[in-house]
Short mmCIF file of C-alpha atoms in Angstrom, two decimals:
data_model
loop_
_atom_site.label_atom_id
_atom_site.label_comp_id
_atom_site.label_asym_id
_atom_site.label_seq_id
_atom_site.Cartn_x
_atom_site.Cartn_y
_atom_site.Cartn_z
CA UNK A 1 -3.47 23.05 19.49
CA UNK A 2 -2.68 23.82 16.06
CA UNK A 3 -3.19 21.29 12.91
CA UNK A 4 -0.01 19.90 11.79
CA UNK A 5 0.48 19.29 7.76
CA UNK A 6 2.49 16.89 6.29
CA UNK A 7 3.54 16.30 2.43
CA UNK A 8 5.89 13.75 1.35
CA UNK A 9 7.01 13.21 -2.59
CA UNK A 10 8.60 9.79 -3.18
CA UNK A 11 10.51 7.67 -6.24
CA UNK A 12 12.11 4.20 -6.58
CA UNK A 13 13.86 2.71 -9.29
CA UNK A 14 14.50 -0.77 -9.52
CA UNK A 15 16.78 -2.99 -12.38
CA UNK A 16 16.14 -6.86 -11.89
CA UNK A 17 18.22 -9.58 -13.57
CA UNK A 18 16.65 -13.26 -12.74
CA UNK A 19 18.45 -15.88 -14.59
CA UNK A 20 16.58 -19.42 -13.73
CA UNK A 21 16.96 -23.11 -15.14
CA UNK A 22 14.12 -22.46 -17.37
CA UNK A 23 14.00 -18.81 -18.58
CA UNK A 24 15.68 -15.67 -18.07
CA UNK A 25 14.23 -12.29 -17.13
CA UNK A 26 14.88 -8.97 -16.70
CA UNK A 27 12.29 -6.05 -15.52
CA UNK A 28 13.11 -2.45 -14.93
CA UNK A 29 10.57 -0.61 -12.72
CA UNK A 30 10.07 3.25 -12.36
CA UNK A 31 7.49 4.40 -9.61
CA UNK A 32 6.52 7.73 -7.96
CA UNK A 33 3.96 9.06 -5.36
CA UNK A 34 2.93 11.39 -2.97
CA UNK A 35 1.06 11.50 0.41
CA UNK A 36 -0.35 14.23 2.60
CA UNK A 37 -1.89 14.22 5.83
CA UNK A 38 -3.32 16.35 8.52
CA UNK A 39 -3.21 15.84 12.09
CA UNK A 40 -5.00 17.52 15.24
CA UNK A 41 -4.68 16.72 18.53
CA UNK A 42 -5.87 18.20 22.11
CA UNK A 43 -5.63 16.25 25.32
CA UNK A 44 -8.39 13.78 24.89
CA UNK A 45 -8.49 13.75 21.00
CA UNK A 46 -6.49 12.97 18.15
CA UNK A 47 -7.41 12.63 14.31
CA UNK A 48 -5.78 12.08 10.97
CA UNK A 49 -6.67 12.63 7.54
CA UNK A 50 -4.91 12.22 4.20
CA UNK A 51 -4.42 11.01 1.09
CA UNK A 52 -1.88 9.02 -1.10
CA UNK A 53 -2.08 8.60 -4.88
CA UNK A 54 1.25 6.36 -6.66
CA UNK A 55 2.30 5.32 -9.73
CA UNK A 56 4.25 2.87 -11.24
CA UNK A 57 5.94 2.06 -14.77
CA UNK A 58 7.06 -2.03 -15.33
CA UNK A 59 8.87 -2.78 -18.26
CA UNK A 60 9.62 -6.79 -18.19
CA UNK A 61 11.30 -9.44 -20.64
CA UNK A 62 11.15 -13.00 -20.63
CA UNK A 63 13.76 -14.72 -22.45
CA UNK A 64 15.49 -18.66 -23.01
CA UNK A 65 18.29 -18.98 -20.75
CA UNK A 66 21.48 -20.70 -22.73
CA UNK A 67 23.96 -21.52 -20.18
CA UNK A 68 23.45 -18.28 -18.11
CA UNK A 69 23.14 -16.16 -20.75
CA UNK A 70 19.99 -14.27 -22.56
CA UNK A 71 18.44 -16.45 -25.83
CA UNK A 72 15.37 -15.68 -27.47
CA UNK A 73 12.73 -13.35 -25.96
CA UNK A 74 9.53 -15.43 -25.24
CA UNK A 75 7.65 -12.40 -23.25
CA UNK A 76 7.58 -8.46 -23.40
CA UNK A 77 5.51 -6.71 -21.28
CA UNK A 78 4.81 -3.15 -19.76
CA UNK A 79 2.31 -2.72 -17.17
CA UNK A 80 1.44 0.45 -15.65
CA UNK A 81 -0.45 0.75 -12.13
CA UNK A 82 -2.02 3.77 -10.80
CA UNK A 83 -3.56 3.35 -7.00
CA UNK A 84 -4.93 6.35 -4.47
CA UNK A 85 -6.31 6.07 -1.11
CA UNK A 86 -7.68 8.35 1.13
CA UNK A 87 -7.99 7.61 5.24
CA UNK A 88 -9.43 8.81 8.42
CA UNK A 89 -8.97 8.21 11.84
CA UNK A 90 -10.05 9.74 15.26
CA UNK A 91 -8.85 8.38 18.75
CA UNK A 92 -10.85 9.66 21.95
CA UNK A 93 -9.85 9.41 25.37
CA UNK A 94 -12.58 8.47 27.28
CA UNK A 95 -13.00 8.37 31.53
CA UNK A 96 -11.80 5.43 33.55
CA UNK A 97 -8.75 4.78 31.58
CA UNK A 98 -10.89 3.75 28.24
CA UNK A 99 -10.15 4.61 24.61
CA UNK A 100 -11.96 4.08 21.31
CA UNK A 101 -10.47 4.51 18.17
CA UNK A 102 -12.03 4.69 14.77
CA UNK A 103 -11.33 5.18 10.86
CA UNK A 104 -11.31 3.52 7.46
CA UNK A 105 -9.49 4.41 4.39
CA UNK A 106 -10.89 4.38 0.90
CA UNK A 107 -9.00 2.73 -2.16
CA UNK A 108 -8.82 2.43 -5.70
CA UNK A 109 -6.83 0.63 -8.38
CA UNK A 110 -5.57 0.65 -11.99
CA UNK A 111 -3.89 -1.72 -14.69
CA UNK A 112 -2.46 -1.41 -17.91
CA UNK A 113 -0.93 -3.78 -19.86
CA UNK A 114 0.54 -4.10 -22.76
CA UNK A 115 1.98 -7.10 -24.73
CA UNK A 116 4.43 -6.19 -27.23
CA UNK A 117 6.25 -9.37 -28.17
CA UNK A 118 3.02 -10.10 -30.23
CA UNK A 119 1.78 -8.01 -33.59
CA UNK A 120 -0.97 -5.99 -33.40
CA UNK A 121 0.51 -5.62 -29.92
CA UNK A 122 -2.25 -6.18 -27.49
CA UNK A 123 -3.29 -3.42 -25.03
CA UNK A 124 -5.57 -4.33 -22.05
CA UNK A 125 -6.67 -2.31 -18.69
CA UNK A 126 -8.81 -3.26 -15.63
CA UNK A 127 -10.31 -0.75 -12.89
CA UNK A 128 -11.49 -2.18 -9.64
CA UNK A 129 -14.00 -1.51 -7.71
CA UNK A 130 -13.61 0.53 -4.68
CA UNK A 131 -12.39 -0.74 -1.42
CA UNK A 132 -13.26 0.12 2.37
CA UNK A 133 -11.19 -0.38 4.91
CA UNK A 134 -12.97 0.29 8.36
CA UNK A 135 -11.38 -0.05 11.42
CA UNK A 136 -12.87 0.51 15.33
CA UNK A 137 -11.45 -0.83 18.65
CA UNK A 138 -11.40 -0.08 22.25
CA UNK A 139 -8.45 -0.15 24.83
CA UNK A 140 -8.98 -0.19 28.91
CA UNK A 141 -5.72 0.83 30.32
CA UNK A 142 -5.12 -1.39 33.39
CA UNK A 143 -1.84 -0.06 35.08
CA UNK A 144 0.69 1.86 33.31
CA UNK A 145 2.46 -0.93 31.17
CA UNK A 146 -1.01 -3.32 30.71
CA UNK A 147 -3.65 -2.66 28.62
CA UNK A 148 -6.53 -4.85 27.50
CA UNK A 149 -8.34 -4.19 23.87
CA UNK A 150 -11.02 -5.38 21.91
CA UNK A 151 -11.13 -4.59 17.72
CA UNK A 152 -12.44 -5.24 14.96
CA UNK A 153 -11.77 -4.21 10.71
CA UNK A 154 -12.19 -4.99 7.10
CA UNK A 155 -8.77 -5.16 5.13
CA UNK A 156 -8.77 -6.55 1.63
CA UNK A 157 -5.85 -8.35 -0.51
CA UNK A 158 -4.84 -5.71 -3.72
CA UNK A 159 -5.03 -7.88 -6.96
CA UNK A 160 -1.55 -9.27 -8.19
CA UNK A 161 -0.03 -6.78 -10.47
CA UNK A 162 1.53 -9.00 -13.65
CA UNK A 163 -1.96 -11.07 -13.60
CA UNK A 164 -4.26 -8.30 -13.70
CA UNK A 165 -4.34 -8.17 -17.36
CA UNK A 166 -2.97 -10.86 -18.69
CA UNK A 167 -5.98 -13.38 -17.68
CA UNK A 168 -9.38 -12.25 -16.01
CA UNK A 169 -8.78 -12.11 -12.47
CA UNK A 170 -11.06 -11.66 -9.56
CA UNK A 171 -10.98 -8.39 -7.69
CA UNK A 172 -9.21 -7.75 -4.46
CA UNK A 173 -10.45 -10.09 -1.68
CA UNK A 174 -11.96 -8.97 0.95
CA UNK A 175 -12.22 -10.14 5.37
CA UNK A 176 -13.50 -8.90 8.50
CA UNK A 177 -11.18 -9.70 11.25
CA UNK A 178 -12.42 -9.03 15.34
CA UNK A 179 -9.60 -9.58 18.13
CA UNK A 180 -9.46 -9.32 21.84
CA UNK A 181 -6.24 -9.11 23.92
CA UNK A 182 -4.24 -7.98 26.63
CA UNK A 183 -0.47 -6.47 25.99
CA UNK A 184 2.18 -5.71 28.46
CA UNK A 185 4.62 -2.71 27.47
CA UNK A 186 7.50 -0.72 28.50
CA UNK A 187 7.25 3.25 27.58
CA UNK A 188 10.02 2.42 25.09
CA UNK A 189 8.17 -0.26 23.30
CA UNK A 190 4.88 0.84 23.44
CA UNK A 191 3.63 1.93 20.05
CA UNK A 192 3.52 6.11 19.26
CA UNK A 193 0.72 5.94 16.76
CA UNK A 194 -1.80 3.88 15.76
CA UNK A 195 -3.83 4.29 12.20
CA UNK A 196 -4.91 3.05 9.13
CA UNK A 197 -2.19 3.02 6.90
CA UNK A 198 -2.45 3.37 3.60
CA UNK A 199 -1.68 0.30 1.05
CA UNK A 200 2.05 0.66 -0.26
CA UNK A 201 3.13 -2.01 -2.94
CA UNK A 202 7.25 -2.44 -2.83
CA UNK A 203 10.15 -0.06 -1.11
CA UNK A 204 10.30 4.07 -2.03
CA UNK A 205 12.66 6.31 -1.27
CA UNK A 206 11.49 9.87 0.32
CA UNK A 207 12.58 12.34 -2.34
CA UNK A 208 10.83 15.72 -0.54
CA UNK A 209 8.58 16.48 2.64
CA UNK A 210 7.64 19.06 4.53
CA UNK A 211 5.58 20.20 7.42
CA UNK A 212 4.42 22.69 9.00
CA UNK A 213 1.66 23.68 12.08
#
């Protein structure tokens, strides 16, 4: 079988009025990415590799709230966020009905922030460390709608965006989580793929793609 490649381009746009008891905001967010993968597959084996890179532009007020309407401007920010990944997984059959699947995905993170309510304006940036995500787990397949599986992965928590530069934070937490179950499924409800998925912060529209094998 032949490779298949896969490219999608992506944007959102977001406007956001909040007007609360206390304060009264209003953020405008810009944000673009893309994300390309390769898959191969035979009878017994299956991999995927890619990578996704985003971006992201914040702009963000905070002002007094007067009866529902804007007042003074306590707070204005822009914040910037640049994050890319890259993951790998392979899935092997294996005899008497077993599977194993395996992969981890590699990610990094950026923050810039800027205050500009406040002259000089103040201009800060963090860069985190790193993160792995591994992943491995075996199924048995016990008849053709039960199947019993054992895994166990890494996953981390990204660092909240609007605090990453406005106090020092720690860096994204990290766990190692193990499970062991059975699951009962119909053909229709039983899952088509299973990776690691890249790390996606907020909704994005599919601008362009395009594949090919």
């Amino acid at each position: 079988a032949l490779p298949i490649y896969t490219t999608s381009i992506y944007v959102s746009h977001t406007n956001f009025k909040n007007p609360t008891i206390r304060n009264y905001e209003r953020k405008t967010e810009q944000g673009t990415g893309i994300r390309t993968a390769t898959k191969y597959s035979n009878k017994t084996f299956t991999g995927i590799f890619g990578g996704e890179y985003q971006y992201s532009f914040t702009n963000t007020s905070t002002f007094g709230n007067h009866l529902g309407e804007i007042d003074t401007l306590q707070v204005h920010d822009e914040i910037d966020a640049r994050q890319f990944n890259i993951f790998l997984q392979a899935e092997m059959k294996l005899p008497k009905d077993f599977s194993i699947t395996a992969g981890f995905s590699y990610n990094n993170f950026h923050y810039g922030f800027t205050r500009l309510n406040q002259l000089p304006s103040q201009k800060e940036s963090s860069d985190f460390k790193g993160q792995f995500a591994p992943r491995i787990a075996v199924l048995k397949k016990i008849r053709n709608n039960i199947s019993s599986y054992i895994s166990v992965s890494k996953g981390f928590s990204p660092p909240w965006r609007r605090c990453c530069c406005r106090v020092r934070c720690s860096p994204p937490t990290t766990s190692t989580t193990s499970s062991a179950r059975s699951r009962t499924s119909s053909a229709a409800s039983r899952p088509s793929n299973r990776r690691i998925a890249s790390s996606r912060n907020g909704s994005r529209w599919t601008a362009w793609s395009s594949g090919r094998n």
